[in-house]
PDB file of C-alpha atoms (C1' of nucleotides) in Angstrom:
ATOM      1  CA  MET A   1      -0.247   0.365  -0.075  1.00  0.00           C
ATOM      2  CA  ASP A   2       1.271   3.264  -0.623  1.00  0.00           C
ATOM      3  CA  GLU A   3       1.572   6.124   2.156  1.00  0.00           C
ATOM      4  CA  GLU A   4      -0.732   8.233   0.676  1.00  0.00           C
ATOM      5  CA  LYS A   5      -3.695   5.190   0.892  1.00  0.00           C
ATOM      6  CA  LYS A   6      -1.887   4.611   4.172  1.00  0.00           C
ATOM      7  CA  ARG A   7      -2.596   7.791   5.752  1.00  0.00           C
ATOM      8  CA  LYS A   8      -5.800   8.356   5.111  1.00  0.00           C
ATOM      9  CA  GLU A   9      -6.616   5.167   6.515  1.00  0.00           C
ATOM     10  CA  ASP A  10      -5.124   5.823   9.328  1.00  0.00           C
ATOM     11  CA  CYS A  11      -6.984   9.038   9.904  1.00  0.00           C
ATOM     12  CA  PRO A  12     -11.033   8.676   9.738  1.00  0.00           C
ATOM     13  CA  LEU A  13     -10.989  12.552  10.292  1.00  0.00           C
ATOM     14  CA  CYS A  14      -9.345  13.516   7.082  1.00  0.00           C
ATOM     15  CA  ASP A  15     -12.270  12.206   5.416  1.00  0.00           C
ATOM     16  CA  LYS A  16     -14.440  14.175   6.670  1.00  0.00           C
ATOM     17  CA  ILE A  17     -12.304  17.041   6.623  1.00  0.00           C
ATOM     18  CA  GLU A  18     -11.476  16.931   2.549  1.00  0.00           C
ATOM     19  CA  TYR A  19     -15.758  16.057   2.563  1.00  0.00           C
ATOM     20  CA  SER A  20     -16.010  19.925   3.746  1.00  0.00           C
ATOM     21  CA  TYR A  21     -13.682  21.475   2.061  1.00  0.00           C
ATOM     22  CA  GLN A  22     -14.668  20.297  -1.674  1.00  0.00           C
ATOM     23  CA  LEU A  23     -18.428  21.300   0.264  1.00  0.00           C
ATOM     24  CA  ILE A  24     -17.161  24.534   0.476  1.00  0.00           C
ATOM     25  CA  GLY A  25     -14.930  24.831  -2.864  1.00  0.00           C
ATOM     26  CA  LYS A  26     -17.731  24.452  -4.258  1.00  0.00           C
ATOM     27  CA  LYS A  27     -18.439  27.723  -6.743  1.00  0.00           C
ATOM     28  CA  TRP A  28     -21.428  29.770  -4.143  1.00  0.00           C
ATOM     29  CA  ILE A  29     -21.901  27.638  -1.834  1.00  0.00           C
ATOM     30  CA  GLY A  30     -20.173  29.913   0.656  1.00  0.00           C
ATOM     31  CA  LEU A  31     -22.297  32.789  -0.673  1.00  0.00           C
ATOM     32  CA  ILE A  32     -25.299  30.949  -0.812  1.00  0.00           C
ATOM     33  CA  ILE A  33     -24.548  30.169   3.339  1.00  0.00           C
ATOM     34  CA  HIS A  34     -23.586  34.262   4.184  1.00  0.00           C
ATOM     35  CA  THR A  35     -26.306  34.893   2.612  1.00  0.00           C
ATOM     36  CA  LEU A  36     -28.641  32.850   4.727  1.00  0.00           C
ATOM     37  CA  LEU A  37     -27.362  33.516   7.079  1.00  0.00           C
ATOM     38  CA  ASP A  38     -28.954  36.842   8.652  1.00  0.00           C
ATOM     39  CA  GLY A  39     -32.529  35.381   7.789  1.00  0.00           C
ATOM     40  CA  PRO A  40     -34.528  33.371   5.609  1.00  0.00           C
ATOM     41  CA  LYS A  41     -34.502  34.329   2.142  1.00  0.00           C
ATOM     42  CA  ARG A  42     -36.567  33.366  -0.770  1.00  0.00           C
ATOM     43  CA  PHE A  43     -34.844  32.130  -4.631  1.00  0.00           C
ATOM     44  CA  SER A  44     -35.535  35.623  -5.687  1.00  0.00           C
ATOM     45  CA  GLU A  45     -33.738  37.294  -3.370  1.00  0.00           C
ATOM     46  CA  ILE A  46     -30.613  35.669  -2.875  1.00  0.00           C
ATOM     47  CA  HIS A  47     -30.507  36.174  -6.291  1.00  0.00           C
ATOM     48  CA  ALA A  48     -30.886  39.625  -5.811  1.00  0.00           C
ATOM     49  CA  TYR A  49     -27.773  39.072  -3.310  1.00  0.00           C
ATOM     50  CA  ILE A  50     -25.572  37.250  -5.909  1.00  0.00           C
ATOM     51  CA  PRO A  51     -26.935  38.498  -9.025  1.00  0.00           C
ATOM     52  CA  ASP A  52     -23.145  37.106 -10.969  1.00  0.00           C
ATOM     53  CA  LEU A  53     -24.871  33.467  -9.747  1.00  0.00           C
ATOM     54  CA  SER A  54     -27.085  32.018 -12.482  1.00  0.00           C
ATOM     55  CA  LYS A  55     -30.322  30.679 -11.393  1.00  0.00           C
ATOM     56  CA  ARG A  56     -29.493  27.701 -13.478  1.00  0.00           C
ATOM     57  CA  VAL A  57     -26.548  26.798 -10.562  1.00  0.00           C
ATOM     58  CA  LEU A  58     -28.724  28.818  -7.792  1.00  0.00           C
ATOM     59  CA  ASN A  59     -31.131  25.615  -8.166  1.00  0.00           C
ATOM     60  CA  GLU A  60     -28.844  23.570  -8.633  1.00  0.00           C
ATOM     61  CA  ARG A  61     -27.019  24.666  -5.409  1.00  0.00           C
ATOM     62  CA  ILE A  62     -30.099  24.999  -3.423  1.00  0.00           C
ATOM     63  CA  LYS A  63     -30.632  21.185  -4.082  1.00  0.00           C
ATOM     64  CA  GLU A  64     -27.476  19.900  -2.477  1.00  0.00           C
ATOM     65  CA  LEU A  65     -27.166  21.998   0.145  1.00  0.00           C
ATOM     66  CA  GLU A  66     -31.419  20.794   1.417  1.00  0.00           C
ATOM     67  CA  ASP A  67     -29.807  16.972  -0.037  1.00  0.00           C
ATOM     68  CA  CYS A  68     -27.048  17.432   2.604  1.00  0.00           C
ATOM     69  CA  GLY A  69     -29.238  19.060   5.332  1.00  0.00           C
ATOM     70  CA  ILE A  70     -27.325  22.583   5.174  1.00  0.00           C
ATOM     71  CA  ILE A  71     -30.830  24.757   4.174  1.00  0.00           C
ATOM     72  CA  ASN A  72     -34.478  23.331   4.969  1.00  0.00           C
ATOM     73  CA  ARG A  73     -36.976  24.373   1.992  1.00  0.00           C
ATOM     74  CA  ASN A  74     -40.671  25.640   2.693  1.00  0.00           C
ATOM     75  CA  VAL A  75     -42.709  26.560  -0.187  1.00  0.00           C
ATOM     76  CA  ILE A  76     -45.611  28.558   1.769  1.00  0.00           C
ATOM     77  CA  PRO A  77     -48.643  28.119   0.378  1.00  0.00           C
ATOM     78  CA  THR A  78     -49.962  32.372  -0.332  1.00  0.00           C
ATOM     79  CA  ARG A  79     -51.014  32.999  -3.853  1.00  0.00           C
ATOM     80  CA  PRO A  80     -48.815  33.261  -5.967  1.00  0.00           C
ATOM     81  CA  ILE A  81     -46.604  30.494  -4.188  1.00  0.00           C
ATOM     82  CA  ARG A  82     -43.448  31.704  -2.109  1.00  0.00           C
ATOM     83  CA  THR A  83     -40.512  29.471  -1.456  1.00  0.00           C
ATOM     84  CA  GLU A  84     -38.369  30.417   1.330  1.00  0.00           C
ATOM     85  CA  TYR A  85     -35.079  28.800   2.568  1.00  0.00           C
ATOM     86  CA  SER A  86     -33.182  28.953   5.342  1.00  0.00           C
ATOM     87  CA  LEU A  87     -30.605  27.019   7.187  1.00  0.00           C
ATOM     88  CA  THR A  88     -30.815  24.180   9.486  1.00  0.00           C
ATOM     89  CA  ILE A  89     -28.783  24.460  13.064  1.00  0.00           C
ATOM     90  CA  LYS A  90     -26.327  22.134  10.894  1.00  0.00           C
ATOM     91  CA  GLY A  91     -26.240  25.071   8.521  1.00  0.00           C
ATOM     92  CA  THR A  92     -25.931  27.891  11.064  1.00  0.00           C
ATOM     93  CA  GLU A  93     -23.286  26.683  12.452  1.00  0.00           C
ATOM     94  CA  LEU A  94     -21.438  26.241   9.019  1.00  0.00           C
ATOM     95  CA  GLY A  95     -22.080  29.276   8.444  1.00  0.00           C
ATOM     96  CA  LYS A  96     -20.677  30.412  12.016  1.00  0.00           C
ATOM     97  CA  ALA A  97     -17.571  28.820  11.330  1.00  0.00           C
ATOM     98  CA  LEU A  98     -16.917  31.096   8.415  1.00  0.00           C
ATOM     99  CA  VAL A  99     -16.966  34.070  10.648  1.00  0.00           C
ATOM    100  CA  PRO A 100     -13.664  33.889  10.892  1.00  0.00           C
ATOM    101  CA  VAL A 101     -12.408  34.079   6.706  1.00  0.00           C
ATOM    102  CA  GLU A 102     -14.338  36.898   6.494  1.00  0.00           C
ATOM    103  CA  GLN A 103     -12.623  38.372   9.180  1.00  0.00           C
ATOM    104  CA  TRP A 104      -9.435  37.098   7.525  1.00  0.00           C
ATOM    105  CA  ALA A 105     -10.936  38.744   3.994  1.00  0.00           C
ATOM    106  CA  LYS A 106     -11.567  42.160   6.282  1.00  0.00           C
ATOM    107  CA  LYS A 107      -8.144  42.366   7.522  1.00  0.00           C
ATOM    108  CA  TRP A 108      -5.870  41.175   5.163  1.00  0.00           C
ATOM    109  CA  LEU A 109      -7.816  41.779   1.660  1.00  0.00           C
TER     110      LEU A 109
ATOM    111  CA  MET B   1     -29.913  52.067  -9.953  1.00  0.00           C
ATOM    112  CA  ASP B   2     -30.974  48.688  -9.183  1.00  0.00           C
ATOM    113  CA  GLU B   3     -31.335  47.288  -5.824  1.00  0.00           C
ATOM    114  CA  GLU B   4     -28.578  44.446  -5.509  1.00  0.00           C
ATOM    115  CA  LYS B   5     -26.103  47.182  -6.974  1.00  0.00           C
ATOM    116  CA  LYS B   6     -26.986  49.928  -3.821  1.00  0.00           C
ATOM    117  CA  ARG B   7     -26.443  46.804  -1.565  1.00  0.00           C
ATOM    118  CA  LYS B   8     -23.113  46.492  -3.265  1.00  0.00           C
ATOM    119  CA  GLU B   9     -22.052  50.298  -2.929  1.00  0.00           C
ATOM    120  CA  ASP B  10     -23.436  50.850   0.835  1.00  0.00           C
ATOM    121  CA  CYS B  11     -21.092  47.868   1.445  1.00  0.00           C
ATOM    122  CA  PRO B  12     -17.539  48.033   0.401  1.00  0.00           C
ATOM    123  CA  LEU B  13     -16.686  44.816   2.832  1.00  0.00           C
ATOM    124  CA  CYS B  14     -19.171  42.919   0.736  1.00  0.00           C
ATOM    125  CA  ASP B  15     -16.593  43.298  -2.341  1.00  0.00           C
ATOM    126  CA  LYS B  16     -13.982  40.954  -0.266  1.00  0.00           C
ATOM    127  CA  ILE B  17     -16.492  38.709   1.334  1.00  0.00           C
ATOM    128  CA  GLU B  18     -16.838  38.172  -1.677  1.00  0.00           C
ATOM    129  CA  TYR B  19     -13.995  38.024  -3.033  1.00  0.00           C
ATOM    130  CA  SER B  20     -12.690  35.537   0.186  1.00  0.00           C
ATOM    131  CA  TYR B  21     -15.516  33.222  -0.988  1.00  0.00           C
ATOM    132  CA  GLN B  22     -14.485  33.246  -4.660  1.00  0.00           C
ATOM    133  CA  LEU B  23     -11.206  32.155  -3.184  1.00  0.00           C
ATOM    134  CA  ILE B  24     -11.962  29.413  -1.241  1.00  0.00           C
ATOM    135  CA  GLY B  25     -14.449  28.074  -3.009  1.00  0.00           C
ATOM    136  CA  LYS B  26     -11.881  27.183  -5.875  1.00  0.00           C
ATOM    137  CA  LYS B  27     -11.303  23.360  -5.636  1.00  0.00           C
ATOM    138  CA  TRP B  28      -8.126  22.682  -3.349  1.00  0.00           C
ATOM    139  CA  ILE B  29      -7.081  25.990  -2.483  1.00  0.00           C
ATOM    140  CA  GLY B  30      -9.211  24.617   1.353  1.00  0.00           C
ATOM    141  CA  LEU B  31      -6.718  21.555   1.162  1.00  0.00           C
ATOM    142  CA  ILE B  32      -3.693  22.743  -0.033  1.00  0.00           C
ATOM    143  CA  ILE B  33      -3.925  24.997   2.413  1.00  0.00           C
ATOM    144  CA  HIS B  34      -4.106  22.943   5.274  1.00  0.00           C
ATOM    145  CA  THR B  35      -1.584  20.736   4.618  1.00  0.00           C
ATOM    146  CA  LEU B  36       0.473  23.945   4.040  1.00  0.00           C
ATOM    147  CA  LEU B  37      -0.302  24.612   7.448  1.00  0.00           C
ATOM    148  CA  ASP B  38       1.377  22.096   9.559  1.00  0.00           C
ATOM    149  CA  GLY B  39       4.611  22.915   7.467  1.00  0.00           C
ATOM    150  CA  PRO B  40       6.742  24.338   4.105  1.00  0.00           C
ATOM    151  CA  LYS B  41       6.069  21.455   1.409  1.00  0.00           C
ATOM    152  CA  ARG B  42       7.755  20.291  -1.441  1.00  0.00           C
ATOM    153  CA  PHE B  43       5.473  20.399  -4.585  1.00  0.00           C
ATOM    154  CA  SER B  44       5.852  16.602  -4.620  1.00  0.00           C
ATOM    155  CA  GLU B  45       4.546  16.260  -0.881  1.00  0.00           C
ATOM    156  CA  ILE B  46       1.498  17.862  -0.895  1.00  0.00           C
ATOM    157  CA  HIS B  47       0.849  16.074  -3.851  1.00  0.00           C
ATOM    158  CA  ALA B  48       0.947  13.233  -1.819  1.00  0.00           C
ATOM    159  CA  TYR B  49      -1.012  14.159   0.669  1.00  0.00           C
ATOM    160  CA  ILE B  50      -3.645  14.934  -1.883  1.00  0.00           C
ATOM    161  CA  PRO B  51      -3.516  12.563  -4.205  1.00  0.00           C
ATOM    162  CA  ASP B  52      -6.508  13.294  -6.021  1.00  0.00           C
ATOM    163  CA  LEU B  53      -5.489  16.751  -7.500  1.00  0.00           C
ATOM    164  CA  SER B  54      -4.283  16.462 -10.301  1.00  0.00           C
ATOM    165  CA  LYS B  55      -0.435  18.105 -10.977  1.00  0.00           C
ATOM    166  CA  ARG B  56      -1.448  20.501 -13.544  1.00  0.00           C
ATOM    167  CA  VAL B  57      -3.794  21.499 -10.916  1.00  0.00           C
ATOM    168  CA  LEU B  58      -1.590  21.868  -8.568  1.00  0.00           C
ATOM    169  CA  ASN B  59       0.135  23.951 -10.639  1.00  0.00           C
ATOM    170  CA  GLU B  60      -2.194  26.056 -11.410  1.00  0.00           C
ATOM    171  CA  ARG B  61      -3.449  26.732  -7.934  1.00  0.00           C
ATOM    172  CA  ILE B  62       0.329  27.177  -6.321  1.00  0.00           C
ATOM    173  CA  LYS B  63       0.368  29.492  -9.530  1.00  0.00           C
ATOM    174  CA  GLU B  64      -2.371  31.786  -7.739  1.00  0.00           C
ATOM    175  CA  LEU B  65      -1.998  31.201  -3.659  1.00  0.00           C
ATOM    176  CA  GLU B  66       1.511  32.737  -5.041  1.00  0.00           C
ATOM    177  CA  ASP B  67      -0.279  35.490  -6.118  1.00  0.00           C
ATOM    178  CA  CYS B  68      -2.472  36.289  -3.827  1.00  0.00           C
ATOM    179  CA  GLY B  69       0.317  36.291  -1.165  1.00  0.00           C
ATOM    180  CA  ILE B  70      -1.073  33.133   0.518  1.00  0.00           C
ATOM    181  CA  ILE B  71       2.284  31.068  -0.419  1.00  0.00           C
ATOM    182  CA  ASN B  72       5.962  31.479  -0.774  1.00  0.00           C
ATOM    183  CA  ARG B  73       8.197  29.402  -2.943  1.00  0.00           C
ATOM    184  CA  ASN B  74      11.150  28.711  -1.996  1.00  0.00           C
ATOM    185  CA  VAL B  75      13.986  27.053  -4.613  1.00  0.00           C
ATOM    186  CA  ILE B  76      16.160  25.222  -2.514  1.00  0.00           C
ATOM    187  CA  PRO B  77      19.687  24.891  -4.776  1.00  0.00           C
ATOM    188  CA  THR B  78      20.982  21.340  -4.022  1.00  0.00           C
ATOM    189  CA  ARG B  79      21.437  18.516  -6.367  1.00  0.00           C
ATOM    190  CA  PRO B  80      18.367  17.801  -7.745  1.00  0.00           C
ATOM    191  CA  ILE B  81      16.928  20.831  -6.730  1.00  0.00           C
ATOM    192  CA  ARG B  82      14.081  21.294  -4.653  1.00  0.00           C
ATOM    193  CA  THR B  83      11.119  23.078  -4.372  1.00  0.00           C
ATOM    194  CA  GLU B  84       8.743  24.418  -1.068  1.00  0.00           C
ATOM    195  CA  TYR B  85       5.772  26.629  -0.349  1.00  0.00           C
ATOM    196  CA  SER B  86       5.410  27.481   2.852  1.00  0.00           C
ATOM    197  CA  LEU B  87       2.368  29.857   4.009  1.00  0.00           C
ATOM    198  CA  THR B  88       2.952  33.958   4.564  1.00  0.00           C
ATOM    199  CA  ILE B  89       1.432  35.096   7.706  1.00  0.00           C
ATOM    200  CA  LYS B  90      -1.370  36.045   5.552  1.00  0.00           C
ATOM    201  CA  GLY B  91      -1.518  32.635   4.784  1.00  0.00           C
ATOM    202  CA  THR B  92      -1.558  31.102   8.166  1.00  0.00           C
ATOM    203  CA  GLU B  93      -3.952  33.420   9.289  1.00  0.00           C
ATOM    204  CA  LEU B  94      -6.434  31.845   6.771  1.00  0.00           C
ATOM    205  CA  GLY B  95      -5.374  28.784   7.362  1.00  0.00           C
ATOM    206  CA  LYS B  96      -6.472  29.730  11.122  1.00  0.00           C
ATOM    207  CA  ALA B  97     -10.008  30.635   9.641  1.00  0.00           C
ATOM    208  CA  LEU B  98     -10.360  27.375   8.775  1.00  0.00           C
ATOM    209  CA  VAL B  99     -10.241  25.659  11.513  1.00  0.00           C
ATOM    210  CA  PRO B 100     -13.231  26.552  12.515  1.00  0.00           C
ATOM    211  CA  VAL B 101     -14.608  24.887   9.046  1.00  0.00           C
ATOM    212  CA  GLU B 102     -12.796  21.485   9.971  1.00  0.00           C
ATOM    213  CA  GLN B 103     -14.520  21.842  13.146  1.00  0.00           C
ATOM    214  CA  TRP B 104     -17.888  22.229  12.116  1.00  0.00           C
ATOM    215  CA  ALA B 105     -16.788  18.295   9.443  1.00  0.00           C
ATOM    216  CA  LYS B 106     -15.950  17.008  12.621  1.00  0.00           C
ATOM    217  CA  LYS B 107     -19.029  17.681  14.170  1.00  0.00           C
ATOM    218  CA  TRP B 108     -21.707  17.048  12.086  1.00  0.00           C
ATOM    219  CA  LEU B 109     -20.563  14.463   8.829  1.00  0.00           C
TER     220      LEU B 109
ATOM    221  C1'  DT C   1     -55.324  42.512 -22.405  1.00  0.00           C
ATOM    222  C1'  DA C   2     -50.160  43.463 -21.226  1.00  0.00           C
ATOM    223  C1'  DA C   3     -46.796  43.584 -19.094  1.00  0.00           C
ATOM    224  C1'  DA C   4     -44.548  41.702 -14.333  1.00  0.00           C
ATOM    225  C1'  DT C   5     -43.211  38.290 -11.273  1.00  0.00           C
ATOM    226  C1'  DA C   6     -41.590  34.181  -9.012  1.00  0.00           C
ATOM    227  C1'  DG C   7     -39.610  30.171  -9.206  1.00  0.00           C
ATOM    228  C1'  DG C   8     -37.837  27.380 -11.687  1.00  0.00           C
ATOM    229  C1'  DT C   9     -35.770  24.093 -16.511  1.00  0.00           C
ATOM    230  C1'  DT C  10     -33.782  23.543 -21.269  1.00  0.00           C
ATOM    231  C1'  DA C  11     -30.143  24.144 -24.809  1.00  0.00           C
ATOM    232  C1'  DT C  12     -25.926  25.328 -26.007  1.00  0.00           C
ATOM    233  C1'  DA C  13     -21.592  27.600 -25.130  1.00  0.00           C
ATOM    234  C1'  DA C  14     -17.474  28.776 -22.249  1.00  0.00           C
ATOM    235  C1'  DA C  15     -14.845  28.213 -18.853  1.00  0.00           C
ATOM    236  C1'  DA C  16     -12.406  24.987 -15.349  1.00  0.00           C
ATOM    237  C1'  DA C  17     -10.282  20.361 -13.182  1.00  0.00           C
ATOM    238  C1'  DG C  18      -8.780  15.582 -14.947  1.00  0.00           C
ATOM    239  C1'  DT C  19      -6.184  12.225 -17.239  1.00  0.00           C
ATOM    240  C1'  DA C  20      -1.646  10.388 -19.122  1.00  0.00           C
ATOM    241  C1'  DA C  21       2.203  10.846 -22.057  1.00  0.00           C
ATOM    242  C1'  DC C  22       6.217  13.876 -21.847  1.00  0.00           C
ATOM    243  C1'  DT C  23      10.250  17.042 -20.718  1.00  0.00           C
ATOM    244  C1'  DA C  24      15.093  18.562 -17.993  1.00  0.00           C
ATOM    245  C1'  DA C  25      18.165  17.964 -15.160  1.00  0.00           C
ATOM    246  C1'  DC C  26      20.234  15.799 -12.280  1.00  0.00           C
ATOM    247  C1'  DA C  27      21.915  10.632  -9.548  1.00  0.00           C
ATOM    248  C1'  DT C  28      21.801   5.741  -8.440  1.00  0.00           C
ATOM    249  C1'  DC C  29      22.213   1.192 -10.184  1.00  0.00           C
ATOM    250  C1'  DA C  30      24.899  -2.933 -12.205  1.00  0.00           C
TER     251       DA C  30
ATOM    252  C1'  DT D   1      28.066   2.866 -20.755  1.00  0.00           C
ATOM    253  C1'  DG D   2      23.438   3.081 -20.221  1.00  0.00           C
ATOM    254  C1'  DA D   3      19.365   1.587 -17.553  1.00  0.00           C
ATOM    255  C1'  DT D   4      16.242   3.213 -14.678  1.00  0.00           C
ATOM    256  C1'  DG D   5      14.645   6.293 -11.201  1.00  0.00           C
ATOM    257  C1'  DT D   6      13.025  11.146  -8.621  1.00  0.00           C
ATOM    258  C1'  DT D   7      11.564  15.998  -8.830  1.00  0.00           C
ATOM    259  C1'  DA D   8       9.251  19.647 -10.561  1.00  0.00           C
ATOM    260  C1'  DG D   9       6.982  20.279 -13.265  1.00  0.00           C
ATOM    261  C1'  DT D  10       4.399  21.377 -19.042  1.00  0.00           C
ATOM    262  C1'  DT D  11       1.797  19.873 -22.063  1.00  0.00           C
ATOM    263  C1'  DA D  12      -2.023  17.929 -25.825  1.00  0.00           C
ATOM    264  C1'  DC D  13      -6.983  16.182 -25.375  1.00  0.00           C
ATOM    265  C1'  DT D  14     -11.457  14.666 -22.760  1.00  0.00           C
ATOM    266  C1'  DT D  15     -14.642  15.586 -19.172  1.00  0.00           C
ATOM    267  C1'  DT D  16     -16.887  17.816 -16.093  1.00  0.00           C
ATOM    268  C1'  DT D  17     -18.353  22.330 -14.266  1.00  0.00           C
ATOM    269  C1'  DT D  18     -20.333  27.068 -14.958  1.00  0.00           C
ATOM    270  C1'  DA D  19     -22.037  30.710 -17.483  1.00  0.00           C
ATOM    271  C1'  DT D  20     -26.013  32.668 -21.136  1.00  0.00           C
ATOM    272  C1'  DA D  21     -30.149  33.355 -22.349  1.00  0.00           C
ATOM    273  C1'  DA D  22     -34.111  32.063 -23.947  1.00  0.00           C
ATOM    274  C1'  DC D  23     -38.437  29.830 -22.351  1.00  0.00           C
ATOM    275  C1'  DC D  24     -42.282  28.260 -19.002  1.00  0.00           C
ATOM    276  C1'  DT D  25     -46.629  27.954 -15.895  1.00  0.00           C
ATOM    277  C1'  DA D  26     -49.264  30.176 -12.083  1.00  0.00           C
ATOM    278  C1'  DT D  27     -50.378  34.367 -10.847  1.00  0.00           C
ATOM    279  C1'  DT D  28     -50.444  39.542 -10.002  1.00  0.00           C
ATOM    280  C1'  DT D  29     -51.137  44.415 -11.116  1.00  0.00           C
ATOM    281  C1'  DA D  30     -51.872  48.441 -14.789  1.00  0.00           C
TER     282       DA D  30
END
DNA sequence: TAAATAGGTTATAAAAAGTAACTAACATCA
DNA sequence: TGATGTTAGTTACTTTTTATAACCTATTTA
């Protein structure tokens, strides 16, 4: 067995760390979570906050974040129908974990 | 002027926050910084730590991280020549800012 | 009736990342 | 001396992700 594989097997946390970096390493994920951290938002509101993010990709990201339990989708039965997205507890904690990165940005960029 | 543009102009930090998320939103950036946080490493060492990252992209990421002052490139004039990469202070602080994300991963994944 | 809004979907194009083979410069093995 | 290996990449080509823009259904407002 080669060294790098050995290292991975010896460290079950590495998978989780790697996974988390793949997650926030997807384009727009960080900004979407940041946007939702100050409260639930509708599809078009998120889109207005991040205008460079296309609706197609926003929709894709929302589904991915739902699938991994980071956001909730709430369909509000008003007329016209509205869908609201909010962070789960898991998602809120990820959002809070990203705050130091924002502070770094404030200081260094 | 539309609302989203207004919001951006009202918040000069938004650019920095957005930029930081685009930075860590690039594939492999987080893991590379994480890897260098425990000490300087050579090209092939980083590659051994992150075997799924191709040499082509590793090289590209290294250049990008150098360009934005996050890592240093040290050519060591041994025979054969070795290059060592280390985090700058700016880079080290980014690495530390990412630790809460790793703790989140440990807890939730 | 016409245009607008909300929350998407679709088709297609461009950009980013993956794969594998190749290189230069030297070192070691036999 | 020649074959093989190492380090730090580069190159050409393929696949995957993102971007762009048009379209859609249901409903509301002018």
